[in-house]
Short mmCIF file of C-alpha atoms in Angstrom, two decimals:
data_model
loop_
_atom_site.label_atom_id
_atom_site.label_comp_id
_atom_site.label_asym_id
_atom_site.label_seq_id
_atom_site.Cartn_x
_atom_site.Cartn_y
_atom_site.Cartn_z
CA UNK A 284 -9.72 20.59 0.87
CA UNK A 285 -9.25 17.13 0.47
CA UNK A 286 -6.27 17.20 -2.02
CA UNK A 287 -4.49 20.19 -3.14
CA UNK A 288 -1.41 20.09 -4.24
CA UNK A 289 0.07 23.38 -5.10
CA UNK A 290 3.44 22.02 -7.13
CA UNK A 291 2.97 22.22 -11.21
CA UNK A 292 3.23 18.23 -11.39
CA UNK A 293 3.52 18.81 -15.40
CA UNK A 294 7.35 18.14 -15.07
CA UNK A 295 8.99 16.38 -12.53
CA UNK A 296 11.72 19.74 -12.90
CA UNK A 297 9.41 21.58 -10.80
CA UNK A 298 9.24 20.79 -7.06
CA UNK A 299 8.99 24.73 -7.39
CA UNK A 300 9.15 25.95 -3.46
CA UNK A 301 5.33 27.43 -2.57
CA UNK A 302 4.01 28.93 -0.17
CA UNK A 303 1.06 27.15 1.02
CA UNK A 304 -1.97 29.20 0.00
CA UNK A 305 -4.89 30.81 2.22
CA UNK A 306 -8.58 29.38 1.33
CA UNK A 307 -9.21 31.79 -1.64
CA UNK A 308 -5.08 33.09 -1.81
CA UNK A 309 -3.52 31.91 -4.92
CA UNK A 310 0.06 31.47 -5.12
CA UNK A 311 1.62 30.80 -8.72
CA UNK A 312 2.10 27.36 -8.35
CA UNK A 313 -1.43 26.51 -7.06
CA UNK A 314 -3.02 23.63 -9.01
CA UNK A 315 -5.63 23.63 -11.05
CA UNK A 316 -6.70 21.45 -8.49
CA UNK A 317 -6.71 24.10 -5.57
CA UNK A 318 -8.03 26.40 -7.69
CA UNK A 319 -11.52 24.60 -8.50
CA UNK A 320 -13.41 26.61 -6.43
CA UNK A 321 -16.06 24.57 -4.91
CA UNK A 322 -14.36 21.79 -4.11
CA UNK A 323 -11.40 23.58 -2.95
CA UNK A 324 -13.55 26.09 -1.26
CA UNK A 325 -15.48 23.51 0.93
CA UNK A 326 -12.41 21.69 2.19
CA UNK A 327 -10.69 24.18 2.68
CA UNK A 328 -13.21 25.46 5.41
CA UNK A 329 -13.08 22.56 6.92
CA UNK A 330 -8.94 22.53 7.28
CA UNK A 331 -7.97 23.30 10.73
CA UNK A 332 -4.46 24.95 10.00
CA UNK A 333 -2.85 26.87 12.59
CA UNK A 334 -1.29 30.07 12.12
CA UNK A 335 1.82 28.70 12.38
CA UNK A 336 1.97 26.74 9.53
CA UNK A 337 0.90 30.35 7.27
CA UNK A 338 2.46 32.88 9.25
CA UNK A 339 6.44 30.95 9.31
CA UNK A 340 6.39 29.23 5.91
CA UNK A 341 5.35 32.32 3.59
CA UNK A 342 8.57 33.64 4.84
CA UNK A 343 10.33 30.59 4.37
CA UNK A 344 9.19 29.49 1.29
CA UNK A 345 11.48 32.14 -0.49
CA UNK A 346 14.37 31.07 0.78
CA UNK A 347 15.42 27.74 -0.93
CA UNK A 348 14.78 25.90 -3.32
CA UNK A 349 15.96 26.46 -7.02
CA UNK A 350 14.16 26.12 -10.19
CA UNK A 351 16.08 24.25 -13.21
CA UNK A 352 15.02 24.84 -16.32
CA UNK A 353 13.62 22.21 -18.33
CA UNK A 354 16.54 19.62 -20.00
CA UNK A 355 15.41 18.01 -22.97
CA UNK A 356 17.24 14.65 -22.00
CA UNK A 357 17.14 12.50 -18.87
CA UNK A 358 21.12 11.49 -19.45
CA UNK A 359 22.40 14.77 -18.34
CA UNK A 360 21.93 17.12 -15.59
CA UNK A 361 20.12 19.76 -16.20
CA UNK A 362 21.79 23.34 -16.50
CA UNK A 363 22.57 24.67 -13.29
CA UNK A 364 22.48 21.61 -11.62
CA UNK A 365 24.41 22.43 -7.67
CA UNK A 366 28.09 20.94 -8.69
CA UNK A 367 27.53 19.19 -4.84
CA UNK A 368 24.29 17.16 -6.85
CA UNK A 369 26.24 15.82 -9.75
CA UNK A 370 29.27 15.11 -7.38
CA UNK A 371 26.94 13.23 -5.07
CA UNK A 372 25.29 11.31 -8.25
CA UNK A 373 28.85 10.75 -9.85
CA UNK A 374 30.63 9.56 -6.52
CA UNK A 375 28.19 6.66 -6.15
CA UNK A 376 27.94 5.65 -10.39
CA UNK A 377 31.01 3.86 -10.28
CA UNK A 378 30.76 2.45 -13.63
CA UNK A 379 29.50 5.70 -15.26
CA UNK A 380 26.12 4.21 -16.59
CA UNK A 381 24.59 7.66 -15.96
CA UNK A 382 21.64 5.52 -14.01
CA UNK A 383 21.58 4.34 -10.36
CA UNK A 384 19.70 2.01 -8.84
CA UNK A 385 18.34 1.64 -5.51
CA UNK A 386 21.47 1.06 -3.09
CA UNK A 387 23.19 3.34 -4.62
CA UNK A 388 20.57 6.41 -4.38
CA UNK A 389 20.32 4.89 -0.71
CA UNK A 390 24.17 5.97 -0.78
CA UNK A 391 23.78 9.49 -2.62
CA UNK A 392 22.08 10.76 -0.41
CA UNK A 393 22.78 9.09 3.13
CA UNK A 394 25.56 11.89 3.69
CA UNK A 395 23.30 15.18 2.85
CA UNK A 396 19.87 14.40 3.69
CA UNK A 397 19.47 10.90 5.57
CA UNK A 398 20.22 7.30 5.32
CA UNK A 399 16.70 6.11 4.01
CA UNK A 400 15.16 2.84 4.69
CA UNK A 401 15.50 1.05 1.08
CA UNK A 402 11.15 1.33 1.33
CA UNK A 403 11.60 4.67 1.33
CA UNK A 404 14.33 4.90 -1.36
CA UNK A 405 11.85 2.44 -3.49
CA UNK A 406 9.04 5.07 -3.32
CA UNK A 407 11.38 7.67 -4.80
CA UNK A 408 12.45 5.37 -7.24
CA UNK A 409 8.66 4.52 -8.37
CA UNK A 410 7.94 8.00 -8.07
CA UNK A 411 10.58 10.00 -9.87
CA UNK A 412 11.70 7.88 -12.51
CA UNK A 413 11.03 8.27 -16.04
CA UNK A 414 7.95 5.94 -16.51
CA UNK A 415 9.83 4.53 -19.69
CA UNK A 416 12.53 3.45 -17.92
CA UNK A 417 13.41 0.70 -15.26
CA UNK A 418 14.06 0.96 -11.70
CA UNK A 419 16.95 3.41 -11.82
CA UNK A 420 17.42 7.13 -11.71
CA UNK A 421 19.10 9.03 -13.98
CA UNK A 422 20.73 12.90 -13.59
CA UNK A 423 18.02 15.02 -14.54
CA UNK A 424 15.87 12.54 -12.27
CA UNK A 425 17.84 13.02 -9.57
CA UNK A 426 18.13 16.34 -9.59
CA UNK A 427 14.87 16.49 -9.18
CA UNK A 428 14.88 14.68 -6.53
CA UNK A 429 17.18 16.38 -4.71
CA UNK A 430 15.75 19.58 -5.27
CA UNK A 431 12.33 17.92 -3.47
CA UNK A 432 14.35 16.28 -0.59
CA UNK A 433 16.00 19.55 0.28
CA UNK A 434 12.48 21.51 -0.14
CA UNK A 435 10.46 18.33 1.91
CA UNK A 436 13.92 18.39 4.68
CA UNK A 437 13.47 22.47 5.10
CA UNK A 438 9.64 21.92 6.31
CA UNK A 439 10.44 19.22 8.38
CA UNK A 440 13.18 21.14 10.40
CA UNK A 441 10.58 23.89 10.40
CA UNK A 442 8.12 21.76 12.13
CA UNK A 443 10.78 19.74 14.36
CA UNK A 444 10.62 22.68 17.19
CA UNK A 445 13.12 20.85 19.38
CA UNK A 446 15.62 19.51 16.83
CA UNK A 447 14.88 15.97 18.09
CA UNK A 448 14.71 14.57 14.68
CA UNK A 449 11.05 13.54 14.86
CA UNK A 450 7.61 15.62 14.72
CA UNK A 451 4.35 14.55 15.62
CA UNK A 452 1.13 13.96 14.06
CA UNK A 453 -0.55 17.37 14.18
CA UNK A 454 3.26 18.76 13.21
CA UNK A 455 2.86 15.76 10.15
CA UNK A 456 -0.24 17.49 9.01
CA UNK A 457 1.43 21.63 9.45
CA UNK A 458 4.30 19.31 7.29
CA UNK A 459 2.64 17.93 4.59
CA UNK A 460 0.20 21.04 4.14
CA UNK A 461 3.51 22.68 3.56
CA UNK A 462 4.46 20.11 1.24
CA UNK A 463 1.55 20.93 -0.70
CA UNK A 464 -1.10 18.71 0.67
CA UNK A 465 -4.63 19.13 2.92
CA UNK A 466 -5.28 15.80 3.62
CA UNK A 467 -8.48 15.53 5.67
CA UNK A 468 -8.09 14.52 9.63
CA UNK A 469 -9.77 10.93 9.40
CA UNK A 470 -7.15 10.27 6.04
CA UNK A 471 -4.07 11.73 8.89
CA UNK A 472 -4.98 9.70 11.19
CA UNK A 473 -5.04 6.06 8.95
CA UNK A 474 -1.54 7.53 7.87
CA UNK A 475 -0.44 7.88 11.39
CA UNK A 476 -1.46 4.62 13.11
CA UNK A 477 0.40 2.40 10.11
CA UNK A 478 3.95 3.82 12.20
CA UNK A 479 2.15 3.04 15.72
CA UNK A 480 4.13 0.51 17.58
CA UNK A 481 1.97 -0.22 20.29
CA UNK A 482 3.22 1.10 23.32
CA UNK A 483 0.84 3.70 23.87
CA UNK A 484 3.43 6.01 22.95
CA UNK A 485 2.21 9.37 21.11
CA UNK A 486 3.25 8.19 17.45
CA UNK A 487 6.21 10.54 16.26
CA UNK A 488 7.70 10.31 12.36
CA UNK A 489 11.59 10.88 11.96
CA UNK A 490 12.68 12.50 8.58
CA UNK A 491 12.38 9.10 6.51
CA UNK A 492 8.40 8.44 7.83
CA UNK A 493 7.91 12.13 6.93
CA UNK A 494 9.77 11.67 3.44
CA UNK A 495 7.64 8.41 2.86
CA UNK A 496 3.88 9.95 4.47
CA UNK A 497 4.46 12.41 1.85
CA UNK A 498 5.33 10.41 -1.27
CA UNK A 499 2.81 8.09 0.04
CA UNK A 500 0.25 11.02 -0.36
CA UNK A 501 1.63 12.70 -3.20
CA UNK A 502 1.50 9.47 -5.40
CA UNK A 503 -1.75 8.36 -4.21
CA UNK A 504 -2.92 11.84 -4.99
CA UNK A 505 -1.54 12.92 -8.50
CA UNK A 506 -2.75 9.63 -9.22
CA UNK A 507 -6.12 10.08 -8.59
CA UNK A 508 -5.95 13.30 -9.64
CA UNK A 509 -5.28 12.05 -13.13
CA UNK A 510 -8.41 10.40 -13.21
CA UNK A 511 -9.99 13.60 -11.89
CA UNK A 512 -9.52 15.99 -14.87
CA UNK A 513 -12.37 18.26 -13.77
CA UNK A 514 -11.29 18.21 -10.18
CA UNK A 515 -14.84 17.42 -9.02
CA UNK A 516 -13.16 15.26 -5.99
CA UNK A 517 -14.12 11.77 -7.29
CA UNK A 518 -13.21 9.87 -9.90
CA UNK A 519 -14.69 6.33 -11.66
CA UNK A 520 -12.13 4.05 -11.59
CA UNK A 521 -11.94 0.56 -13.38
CA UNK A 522 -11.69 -2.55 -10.98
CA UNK A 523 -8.19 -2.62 -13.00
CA UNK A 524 -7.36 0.99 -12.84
CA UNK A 525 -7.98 1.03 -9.14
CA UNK A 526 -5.38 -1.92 -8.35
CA UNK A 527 -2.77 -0.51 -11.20
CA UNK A 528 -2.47 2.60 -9.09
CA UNK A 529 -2.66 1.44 -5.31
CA UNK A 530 -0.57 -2.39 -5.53
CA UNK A 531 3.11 -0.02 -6.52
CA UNK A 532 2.77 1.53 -2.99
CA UNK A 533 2.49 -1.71 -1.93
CA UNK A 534 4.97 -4.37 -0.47
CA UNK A 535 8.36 -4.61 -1.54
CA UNK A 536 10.76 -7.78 -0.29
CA UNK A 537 12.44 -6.87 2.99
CA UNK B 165 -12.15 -11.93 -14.99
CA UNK B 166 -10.67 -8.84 -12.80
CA UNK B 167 -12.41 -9.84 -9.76
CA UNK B 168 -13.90 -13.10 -8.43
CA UNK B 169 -14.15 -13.96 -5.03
CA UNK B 170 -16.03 -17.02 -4.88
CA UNK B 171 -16.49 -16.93 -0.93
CA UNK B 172 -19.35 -15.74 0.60
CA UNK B 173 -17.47 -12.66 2.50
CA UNK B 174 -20.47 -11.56 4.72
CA UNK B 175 -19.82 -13.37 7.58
CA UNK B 176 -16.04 -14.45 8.59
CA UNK B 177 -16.60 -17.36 9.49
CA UNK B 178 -17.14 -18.48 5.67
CA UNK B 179 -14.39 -18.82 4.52
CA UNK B 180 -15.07 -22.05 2.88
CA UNK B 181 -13.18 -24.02 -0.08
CA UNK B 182 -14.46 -23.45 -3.49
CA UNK B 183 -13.61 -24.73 -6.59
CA UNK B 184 -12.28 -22.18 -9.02
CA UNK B 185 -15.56 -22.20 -11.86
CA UNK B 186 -15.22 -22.22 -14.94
CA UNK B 187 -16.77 -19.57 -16.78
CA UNK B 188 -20.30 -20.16 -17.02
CA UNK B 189 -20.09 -22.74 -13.81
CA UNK B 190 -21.23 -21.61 -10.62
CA UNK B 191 -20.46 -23.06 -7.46
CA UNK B 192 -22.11 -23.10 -4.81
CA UNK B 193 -19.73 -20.25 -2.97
CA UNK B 194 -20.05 -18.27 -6.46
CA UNK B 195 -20.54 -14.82 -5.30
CA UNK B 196 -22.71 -12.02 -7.28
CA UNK B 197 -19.76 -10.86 -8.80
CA UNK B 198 -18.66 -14.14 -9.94
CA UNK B 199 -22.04 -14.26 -11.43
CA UNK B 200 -22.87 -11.24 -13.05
CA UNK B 201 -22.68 -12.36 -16.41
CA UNK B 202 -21.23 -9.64 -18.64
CA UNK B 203 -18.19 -8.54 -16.65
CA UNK B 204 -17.46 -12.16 -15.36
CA UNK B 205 -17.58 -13.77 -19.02
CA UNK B 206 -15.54 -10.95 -20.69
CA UNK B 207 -12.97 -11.39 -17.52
CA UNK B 208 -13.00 -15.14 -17.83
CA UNK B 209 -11.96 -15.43 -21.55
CA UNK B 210 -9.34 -13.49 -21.36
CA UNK B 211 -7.89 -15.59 -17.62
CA UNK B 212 -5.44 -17.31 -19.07
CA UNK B 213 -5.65 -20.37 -16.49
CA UNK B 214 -3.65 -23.32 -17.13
CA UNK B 215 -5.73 -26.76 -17.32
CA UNK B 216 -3.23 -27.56 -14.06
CA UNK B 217 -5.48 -25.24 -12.17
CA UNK B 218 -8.46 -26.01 -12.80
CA UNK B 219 -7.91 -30.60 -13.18
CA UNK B 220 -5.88 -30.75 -10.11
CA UNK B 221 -8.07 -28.74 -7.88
CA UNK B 222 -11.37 -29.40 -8.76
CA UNK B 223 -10.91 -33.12 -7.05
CA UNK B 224 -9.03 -31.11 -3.84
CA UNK B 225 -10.76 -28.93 -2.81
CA UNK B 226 -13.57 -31.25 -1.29
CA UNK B 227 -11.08 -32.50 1.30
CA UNK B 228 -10.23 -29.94 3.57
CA UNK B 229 -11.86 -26.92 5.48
CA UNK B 230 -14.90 -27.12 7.76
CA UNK B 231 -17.94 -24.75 7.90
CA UNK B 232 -18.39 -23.28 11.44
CA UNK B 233 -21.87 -22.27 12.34
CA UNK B 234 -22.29 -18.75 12.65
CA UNK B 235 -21.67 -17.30 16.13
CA UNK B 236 -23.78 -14.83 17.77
CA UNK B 237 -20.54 -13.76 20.16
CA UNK B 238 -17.05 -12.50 18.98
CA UNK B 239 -16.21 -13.67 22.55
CA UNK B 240 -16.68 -17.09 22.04
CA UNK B 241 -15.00 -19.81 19.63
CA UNK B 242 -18.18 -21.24 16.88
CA UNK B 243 -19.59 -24.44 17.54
CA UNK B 244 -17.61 -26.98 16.76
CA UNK B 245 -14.11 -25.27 16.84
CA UNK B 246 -11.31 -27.95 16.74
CA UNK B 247 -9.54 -27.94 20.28
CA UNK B 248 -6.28 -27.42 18.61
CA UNK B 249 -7.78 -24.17 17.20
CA UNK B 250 -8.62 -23.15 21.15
CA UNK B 251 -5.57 -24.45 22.44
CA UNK B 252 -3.43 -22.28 20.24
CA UNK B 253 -5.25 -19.41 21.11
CA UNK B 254 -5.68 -19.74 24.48
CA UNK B 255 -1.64 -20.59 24.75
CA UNK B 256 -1.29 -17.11 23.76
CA UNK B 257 -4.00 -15.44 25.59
CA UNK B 258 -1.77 -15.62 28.93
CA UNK B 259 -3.67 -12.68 30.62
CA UNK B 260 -7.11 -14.84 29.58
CA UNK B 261 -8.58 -11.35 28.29
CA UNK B 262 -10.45 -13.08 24.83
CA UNK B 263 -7.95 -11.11 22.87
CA UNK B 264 -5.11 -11.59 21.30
CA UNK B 265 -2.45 -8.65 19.77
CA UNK B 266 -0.22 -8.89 16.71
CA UNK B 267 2.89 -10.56 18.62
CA UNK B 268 0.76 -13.24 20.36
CA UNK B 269 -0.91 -13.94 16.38
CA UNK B 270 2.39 -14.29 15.46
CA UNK B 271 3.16 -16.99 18.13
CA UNK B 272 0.05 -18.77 18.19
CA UNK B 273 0.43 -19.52 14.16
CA UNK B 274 3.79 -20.58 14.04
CA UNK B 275 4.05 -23.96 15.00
CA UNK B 276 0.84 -24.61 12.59
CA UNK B 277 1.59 -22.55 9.77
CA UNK B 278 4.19 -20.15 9.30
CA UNK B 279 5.92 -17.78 11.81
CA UNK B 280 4.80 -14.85 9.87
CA UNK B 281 5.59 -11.54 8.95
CA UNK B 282 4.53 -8.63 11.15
CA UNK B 283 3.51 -7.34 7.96
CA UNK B 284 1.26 -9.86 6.75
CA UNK B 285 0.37 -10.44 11.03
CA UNK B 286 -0.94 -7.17 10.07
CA UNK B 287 -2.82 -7.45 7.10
CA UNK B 288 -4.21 -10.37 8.99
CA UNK B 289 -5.65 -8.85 12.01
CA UNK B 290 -6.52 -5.56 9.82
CA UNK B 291 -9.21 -7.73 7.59
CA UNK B 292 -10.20 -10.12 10.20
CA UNK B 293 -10.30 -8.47 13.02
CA UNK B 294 -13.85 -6.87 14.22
CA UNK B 295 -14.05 -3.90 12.38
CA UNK B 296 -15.43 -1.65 15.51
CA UNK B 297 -12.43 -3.43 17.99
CA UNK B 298 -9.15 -2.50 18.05
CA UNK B 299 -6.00 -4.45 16.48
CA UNK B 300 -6.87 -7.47 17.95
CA UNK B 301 -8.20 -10.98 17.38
CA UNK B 302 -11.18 -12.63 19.28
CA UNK B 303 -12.28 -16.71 19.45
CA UNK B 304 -14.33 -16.01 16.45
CA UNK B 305 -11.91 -14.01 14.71
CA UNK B 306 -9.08 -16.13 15.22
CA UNK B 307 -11.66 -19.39 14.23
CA UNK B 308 -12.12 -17.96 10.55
CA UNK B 309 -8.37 -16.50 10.45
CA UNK B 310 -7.06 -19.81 11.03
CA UNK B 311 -9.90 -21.72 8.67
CA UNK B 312 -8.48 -19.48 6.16
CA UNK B 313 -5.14 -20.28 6.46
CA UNK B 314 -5.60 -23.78 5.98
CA UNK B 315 -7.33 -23.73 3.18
CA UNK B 316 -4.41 -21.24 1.94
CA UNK B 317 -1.65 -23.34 3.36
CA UNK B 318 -3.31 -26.03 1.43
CA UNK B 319 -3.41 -24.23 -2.00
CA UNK B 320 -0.23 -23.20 -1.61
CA UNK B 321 1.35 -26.44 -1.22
CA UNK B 322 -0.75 -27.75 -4.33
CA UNK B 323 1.34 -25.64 -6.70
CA UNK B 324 4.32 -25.73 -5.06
CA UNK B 325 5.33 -29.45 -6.80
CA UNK B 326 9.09 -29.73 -5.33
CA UNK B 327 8.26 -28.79 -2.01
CA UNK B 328 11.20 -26.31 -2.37
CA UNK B 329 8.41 -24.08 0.11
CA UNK B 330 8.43 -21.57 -2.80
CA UNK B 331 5.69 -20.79 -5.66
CA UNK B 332 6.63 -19.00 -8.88
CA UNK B 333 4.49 -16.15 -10.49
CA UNK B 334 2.72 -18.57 -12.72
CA UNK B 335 1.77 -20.67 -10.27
CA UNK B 336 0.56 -17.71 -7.88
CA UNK B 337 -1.37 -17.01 -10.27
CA UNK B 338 -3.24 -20.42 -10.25
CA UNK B 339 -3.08 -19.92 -6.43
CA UNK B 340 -4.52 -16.95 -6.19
CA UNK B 341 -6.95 -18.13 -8.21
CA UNK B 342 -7.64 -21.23 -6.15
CA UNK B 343 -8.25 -18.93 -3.13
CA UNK B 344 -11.07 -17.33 -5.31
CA UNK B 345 -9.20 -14.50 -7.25
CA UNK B 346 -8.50 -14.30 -11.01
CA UNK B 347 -6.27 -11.35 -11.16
CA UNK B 348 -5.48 -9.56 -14.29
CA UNK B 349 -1.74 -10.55 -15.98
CA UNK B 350 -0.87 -7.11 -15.70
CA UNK B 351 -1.85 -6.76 -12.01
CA UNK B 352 0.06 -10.00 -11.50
CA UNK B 353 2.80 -8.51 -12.77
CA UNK B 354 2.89 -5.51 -10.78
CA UNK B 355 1.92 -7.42 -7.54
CA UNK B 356 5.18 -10.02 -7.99
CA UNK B 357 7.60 -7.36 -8.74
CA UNK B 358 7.45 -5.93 -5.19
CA UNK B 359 9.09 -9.23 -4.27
CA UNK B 360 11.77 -9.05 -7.09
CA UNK B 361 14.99 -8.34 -4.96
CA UNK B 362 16.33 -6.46 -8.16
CA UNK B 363 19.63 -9.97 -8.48
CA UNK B 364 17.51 -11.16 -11.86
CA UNK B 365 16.69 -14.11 -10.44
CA UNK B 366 13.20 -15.54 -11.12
CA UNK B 367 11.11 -14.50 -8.38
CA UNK B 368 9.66 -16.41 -5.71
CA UNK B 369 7.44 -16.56 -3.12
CA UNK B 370 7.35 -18.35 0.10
CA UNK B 371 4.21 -18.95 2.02
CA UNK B 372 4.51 -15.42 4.02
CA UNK B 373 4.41 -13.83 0.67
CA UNK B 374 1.66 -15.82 -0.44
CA UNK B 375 -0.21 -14.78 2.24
CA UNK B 376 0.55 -11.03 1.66
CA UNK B 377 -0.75 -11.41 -1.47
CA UNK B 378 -3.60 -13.38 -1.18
CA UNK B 379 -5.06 -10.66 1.49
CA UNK B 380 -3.83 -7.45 -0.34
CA UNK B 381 -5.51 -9.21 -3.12
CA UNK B 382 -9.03 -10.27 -1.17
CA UNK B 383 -8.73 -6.65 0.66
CA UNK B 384 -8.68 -4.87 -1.29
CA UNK B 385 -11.06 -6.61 -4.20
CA UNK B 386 -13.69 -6.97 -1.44
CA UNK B 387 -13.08 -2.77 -0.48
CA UNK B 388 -13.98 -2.13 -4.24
CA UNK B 389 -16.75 -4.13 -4.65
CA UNK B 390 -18.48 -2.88 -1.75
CA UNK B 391 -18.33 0.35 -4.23
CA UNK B 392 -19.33 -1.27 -6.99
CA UNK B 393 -22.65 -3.00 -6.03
CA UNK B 394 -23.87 -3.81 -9.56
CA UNK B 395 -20.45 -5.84 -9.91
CA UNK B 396 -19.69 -3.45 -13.38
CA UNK B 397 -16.11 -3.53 -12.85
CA UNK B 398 -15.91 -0.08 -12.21
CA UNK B 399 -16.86 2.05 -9.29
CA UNK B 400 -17.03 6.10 -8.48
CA UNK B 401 -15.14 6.87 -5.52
CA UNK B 402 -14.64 10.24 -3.76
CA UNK B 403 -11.19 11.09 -2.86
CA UNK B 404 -11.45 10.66 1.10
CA UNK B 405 -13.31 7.15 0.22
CA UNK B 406 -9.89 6.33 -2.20
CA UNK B 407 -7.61 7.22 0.02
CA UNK B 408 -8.98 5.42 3.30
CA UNK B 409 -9.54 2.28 1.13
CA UNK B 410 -5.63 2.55 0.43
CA UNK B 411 -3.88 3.66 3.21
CA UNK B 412 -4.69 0.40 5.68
CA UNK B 413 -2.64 -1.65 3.11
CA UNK B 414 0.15 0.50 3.08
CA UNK B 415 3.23 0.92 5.27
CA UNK B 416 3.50 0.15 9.36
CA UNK B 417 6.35 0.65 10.95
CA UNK B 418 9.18 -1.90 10.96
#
């Protein structure tokens, strides 16, 4: 399929851990999306996945990942929120503003997940933040976030056989099918060559590339999604509309 | 208008100066989409173009940029191809193989222009290059890459008055526009904010940035109107088609 994403998007609460369906299997998070049947149906025929990726992440899937119930305001974490989360958010708000802004996030959560390259930390800023709101994340924001780092850092490990850190590109697609996405081989591959260097070296993504493929596809997606109510696979998109949703993936200042 | 590129994009060698029309004017590098007359005119009145733009350039743009006859060989420089232009190449082209990769760009337009960016080296050789070669730039490519930089180079240093080497979002606006782009405010807006640095200063660009700009704007402008034929404004596009228009423009590794 060329975009399925099987996470309820309808809240930004609930990066709900799912298994990634079979063509025709239904798990209770699929997406209206994956559930068109055509659409889904053809691409997902066409979706080489190994049995890997099924057989060792249905299992997995159970094991992590905890849903928080809806808070009704973004100022306070929401109930049940890991004590480690709100430590982590609280240790780096040093004037208690309840928001943080990009360095800062960079600091949350260099010492559980990964020190993320500030591009990186921007795309998690532009994607989890409350639209209202400026460049900053607040606690029930970040616990969201957190909650999808731990989920995205679970599949990664999964897929990063050796423990070297890094996984490759057919690993990136296993990965990102895991994290909810089918995006089609000629689509992987434009993904993969932007972290080519050159050298002829097989291209290989540490945890931050990973983390950013899959915002980078997950925001590109949901977007277009949104214009895609019936889920038909295309959209008609204003010259406007079109540049609104692709220039915030875009350059930021180095 | 959204979009307006007043160059005649289907050869690269044409990258020639044009004087930003007014609505209703047509110049002689007006393209179709320029001229279709409901979508331009509703564009147009709401462009909120300064008279700056349109007084001081109309009586520049006549003095710089050369046509180059078409070539029938990527191989070879055009007719008439300054020998500066072939020097600088072929001061880069050490192993004399006709092609040139993203480090020797980099070098050969630095003492002209700008030491670049590998970013924007990239954006470069991604919508110059030969579209069935790899990453690399030929004697023709490199002919209308550099054409187009002067004329760029030349804009740029119209609106920046104080020679500080820095333009404003106002006046990349009116620069943008002088390189054959009226870009909605909004747009604008989002486009400069990926250069704010988040310290509340006014933001600023430097020529690099321009640059970026200028050929995230013209990319990807040029990728939707090759969707949109009859020059509506809007376009259908399938999913696989949106995301491989996207994706080139988006991250490479650092």
């Amino acid at each position: 399929m060329a975009y399925s994403n099987r996470h309820n998007n309808n809240n930004s609460q609930s990066y709900a851990p799912s298994a990634p369906s079979f063509p025709g299997e239904q798990s209770p998070y699929t997406s209206a999306a994956a559930a068109a049947p055509n659409y889904y149906a053809h691409h997902s025929q066409s979706y080489p996945h190994g049995t890997t990726t099924t057989s060792s992440s249905n299992s997995a899937y159970g094991s992590y990942g905890q849903q928080y119930p809806p808070s009704s305001s973004s100022s306070e974490f929401p109930a049940g929120t890991h004590p480690d989360v709100i430590r982590s958010f609280q240790t780096v708000d040093r004037d208690r503003s309840g928001f943080i802004d990009e360095k800062e996030l960079q600091q949350a959560l260099s010492s559980t997940y990964h020190r993320f390259s500030l591009r990186t930390i921007r795309l998690l800023i532009f994607l989890f933040k409350n639209p209202n709101a400026p460049l900053t994340i607040g606690p029930k924001e970040f616990a969201a976030l957190w909650t999808c780092l731990g989920q995205w850092q679970a599949i990664f490990q999964r897929y990063d056989k050796d423990r070297s850190g890094k996984i490759d590109s057919f690993e990136l697609r296993d990965a990102l099918y895991g994290i909810g996405y089918a995006i089609p081989a000629s689509i992987l591959q434009l993904l993969v060559s932007k972290y080519d260097d050159g050298s002829g070296r097989r291209v290989e993504l540490n945890f931050d590339s990973f983390v950013e493929c899959g915002l980078i596809v997950k925001g590109l997606t949901d977007k277009f999604k949104e214009k895609d109510r019936q889920y038909t696979g295309s959209a008609t998109l204003s010259y406007d509309t079109f540049m609104s949703m692709v220039i915030p993936f875009l350059v930021s200042y180095n």
